[in-house]
Structure formats: C-alpha cells, structure tokens
Amino acid sequence: MAKEYLAIEGEPHREMGLACELDPDDAGGISGIRAPLNLSPHQRADLMGMIFSGEVDPGVDMLDIEGDEITENKVFDKEVKIDPVVSMGTKVSKAPSAKARKQRRLALTTGDLNMLLVRVTDVNGLVYSDDATTMSDEVFGTGGDPANLKSGLEECSWNKINVVPGLGDSNEVATGVIEVTIGISINGSSDSAIGAAAITAVNAQLGISLPGPYDYVLFSLEDCYGPDCGWAAYAYINSWDSYYVAAYYGYPGCFCTSLLTYVIFYLLIIRRFLAWSQLQPRSFRLERR
C-alpha cells in the first residue's frame, strides 16, 4: 500500500509512504493493520517506479512477504523488512485472492457512502479540543455549517454520491462520530502505530473489523509530534481510512478529476492520475488555520 501526505504550507514535503497491509494472522487477528516496508534505496526506487507507471496498483495488488521478517519495535509499531537482494518485481502479484479482496475495501465513488469520524484520545489524554458535536457539524453539517465535507463532496461529485454520517450506532456520541481512547501516546509513536492502535480501539468498541459497514473512516488526532510532522492529513491510496491532525479534520476541501470522475476528499489520491500523468507526485499544501 502507499500513502500520501497533505502538507501544511511552509513545511517540508514528505515522501509517499510505502507499507504492507498485513494478513490478520500476522497482526494478532486484526484486519487493516499496516506495517511500513523496510526497503533498500534501490528497492524503494523500483517500487515507486512501478506505482507511477501503473504497473503496481497500491491497495489492490498483493505483496508476497512470506519468509520476510516482521518486527515490532514498540506496541503496534510493526515493520516488514524485505530481503535487500530481492527484486520488487518478483514480490508483487496481480491476482489477489477472494480473501484479500474481502479484506481490503476499495474506495467507492458513487451512491451512498457511509462515513464515520473517530475522535481519538491518547493514553495521556491528548485529544483535539473540538467536541464531538462540533466535529459532526464541521464534517457532516449536522448543526447547520454550510461548508462541510459532506456538502463539498456531494457537490464535487455532481451529486453522484450521498454522504451518510454514521449508522445511528449507540456508540455514536454525535451524529457520525464516536470517541475512542488508544493505549499509546501520539507523542513519540509512528503514524502506523497510532493508526493501528486507533483501528484496534474502534474494532473493540464497535465489535467489528474495520471498515465493516463503513465506506470511509476518518480519524481525528490532537496533533503530530516529532521530526516527521508538518502534514495536515494523510490517507492510503485506494483505501477506506484517513488521518487528520488538529483542526484539519474540518477542512471541506475536495477536488475532482475529469479523467476518471473519481472524487477525492481531503487527500484521497486518484490512483490512475499518477499512472497516466507519469509525474512525480507533489505534496498538496494547506495554509495553517
């Protein structure tokens, strides 16, 4: 899988992240857990080249990691070390199994889209200050906010999609919003570890394996700490989850492409745009709020 970052204006560009979505058997029975790939510079260049050329479709194609080492540096912080002498072209499969297709929920672009916003609190109580009701309004317009993700996404799709906030689950503390607490600190933990902890917490609270009945799940984080910050949000290409720091969960930005009429909210990336354009991706940027 690959993830793109939405950079904050004035901050350095962060390269596309490359990761592997682990089989639940390798992730404690939990679906949707991603582990960054530990690649040699040559392997990274090869895999990036295959992504840009369209030879590899992130989030769709399979990466064979049988025999490769899966390490866990901290809780939820896994990494897959690929043998540096192996060619990446021999590791990718274009024929995902039925099990894999069920495990990966590819992004839908028309019809009803069930969305869930997750307000995350870390083990030390760090959580963004907006309450759940405010967040519901900012994202879904439930309190009368005229410029929100729901209205922007529907307009950008020429009303080909209809955003449905939540499912009326009893765990929702506001329409389309739940709150979870993760057992690690967001200060000092990697993106992948925080994401894994948040997914695990939602699975436990709702009694499902994400994405479950949801088409998209948005995770709100208090902030980002450390040298690898400077981003407002990130999302995995062709996947169902995205992550936002501070106030950026509430930006109703979206943009469309006429190439595939794919709708992208915040930074969900058009997979074929990268393949067809043959261009190195440039980080999208937002001014600080």
mmCIF file with all atom_site columns, N, CA and C in Angstrom, residues 59 75 92 96 99 162 170 243-244 271 280:
data_model
loop_
_atom_site.group_PDB
_atom_site.id
_atom_site.type_symbol
_atom_site.label_atom_id
_atom_site.label_alt_id
_atom_site.label_comp_id
_atom_site.label_asym_id
_atom_site.label_entity_id
_atom_site.label_seq_id
_atom_site.pdbx_PDB_ins_code
_atom_site.Cartn_x
_atom_site.Cartn_y
_atom_site.Cartn_z
_atom_site.occupancy
_atom_site.B_iso_or_equiv
_atom_site.pdbx_formal_charge
_atom_site.auth_seq_id
_atom_site.auth_comp_id
_atom_site.auth_asym_id
_atom_site.auth_atom_id
_atom_site.pdbx_PDB_model_num
ATOM 1  N N  . GLY A 1 59  ? -2.912  -0.736  -2.826  1.00 0.00 ? 59  GLY A N  1
ATOM 2  C CA . GLY A 1 59  ? -4.176  -1.054  -2.192  1.00 0.00 ? 59  GLY A CA 1
ATOM 3  C C  . GLY A 1 59  ? -4.967  -2.123  -2.915  1.00 0.00 ? 59  GLY A C  1
ATOM 4  N N  . VAL A 1 75  ? 4.786   -1.376  20.868  1.00 0.00 ? 75  VAL A N  1
ATOM 5  C CA . VAL A 1 75  ? 3.422   -1.863  20.724  1.00 0.00 ? 75  VAL A CA 1
ATOM 6  C C  . VAL A 1 75  ? 2.784   -1.220  19.493  1.00 0.00 ? 75  VAL A C  1
ATOM 7  N N  . VAL A 1 92  ? 5.378   -8.780  -6.262  1.00 0.00 ? 92  VAL A N  1
ATOM 8  C CA . VAL A 1 92  ? 4.028   -8.260  -6.462  1.00 0.00 ? 92  VAL A CA 1
ATOM 9  C C  . VAL A 1 92  ? 3.190   -9.226  -7.275  1.00 0.00 ? 92  VAL A C  1
ATOM 10 N N  . PRO A 1 96  ? -5.102  -10.929 -6.680  1.00 0.00 ? 96  PRO A N  1
ATOM 11 C CA . PRO A 1 96  ? -5.435  -11.070 -5.269  1.00 0.00 ? 96  PRO A CA 1
ATOM 12 C C  . PRO A 1 96  ? -6.491  -12.149 -5.066  1.00 0.00 ? 96  PRO A C  1
ATOM 13 N N  . LYS A 1 99  ? -10.077 -13.817 -0.458  1.00 0.00 ? 99  LYS A N  1
ATOM 14 C CA . LYS A 1 99  ? -9.896  -13.393 0.924   1.00 0.00 ? 99  LYS A CA 1
ATOM 15 C C  . LYS A 1 99  ? -9.304  -11.992 0.986   1.00 0.00 ? 99  LYS A C  1
ATOM 16 N N  . ASN A 1 162 ? -23.852 10.315  -2.124  1.00 0.00 ? 162 ASN A N  1
ATOM 17 C CA . ASN A 1 162 ? -24.591 10.845  -0.981  1.00 0.00 ? 162 ASN A CA 1
ATOM 18 C C  . ASN A 1 162 ? -23.879 10.397  0.290   1.00 0.00 ? 162 ASN A C  1
ATOM 19 N N  . SER A 1 170 ? -25.314 2.982   18.661  1.00 0.00 ? 170 SER A N  1
ATOM 20 C CA . SER A 1 170 ? -25.446 3.504   20.030  1.00 0.00 ? 170 SER A CA 1
ATOM 21 C C  . SER A 1 170 ? -24.134 4.063   20.563  1.00 0.00 ? 170 SER A C  1
ATOM 22 N N  . TYR A 1 243 ? -6.384  10.175  8.108   1.00 0.00 ? 243 TYR A N  1
ATOM 23 C CA . TYR A 1 243 ? -5.985  10.653  9.432   1.00 0.00 ? 243 TYR A CA 1
ATOM 24 C C  . TYR A 1 243 ? -5.699  12.146  9.370   1.00 0.00 ? 243 TYR A C  1
ATOM 25 N N  . TYR A 1 244 ? -6.173  12.895  10.381  1.00 0.00 ? 244 TYR A N  1
ATOM 26 C CA . TYR A 1 244 ? -6.125  14.354  10.372  1.00 0.00 ? 244 TYR A CA 1
ATOM 27 C C  . TYR A 1 244 ? -5.621  14.860  11.715  1.00 0.00 ? 244 TYR A C  1
ATOM 28 N N  . ARG A 1 271 ? -5.736  6.999   -8.097  1.00 0.00 ? 271 ARG A N  1
ATOM 29 C CA . ARG A 1 271 ? -4.650  6.075   -8.412  1.00 0.00 ? 271 ARG A CA 1
ATOM 30 C C  . ARG A 1 271 ? -4.214  6.175   -9.864  1.00 0.00 ? 271 ARG A C  1
ATOM 31 N N  . GLN A 1 280 ? 6.118   12.682  -10.988 1.00 0.00 ? 280 GLN A N  1
ATOM 32 C CA . GLN A 1 280 ? 6.358   12.502  -9.567  1.00 0.00 ? 280 GLN A CA 1
ATOM 33 C C  . GLN A 1 280 ? 5.312   13.296  -8.810  1.00 0.00 ? 280 GLN A C  1
#
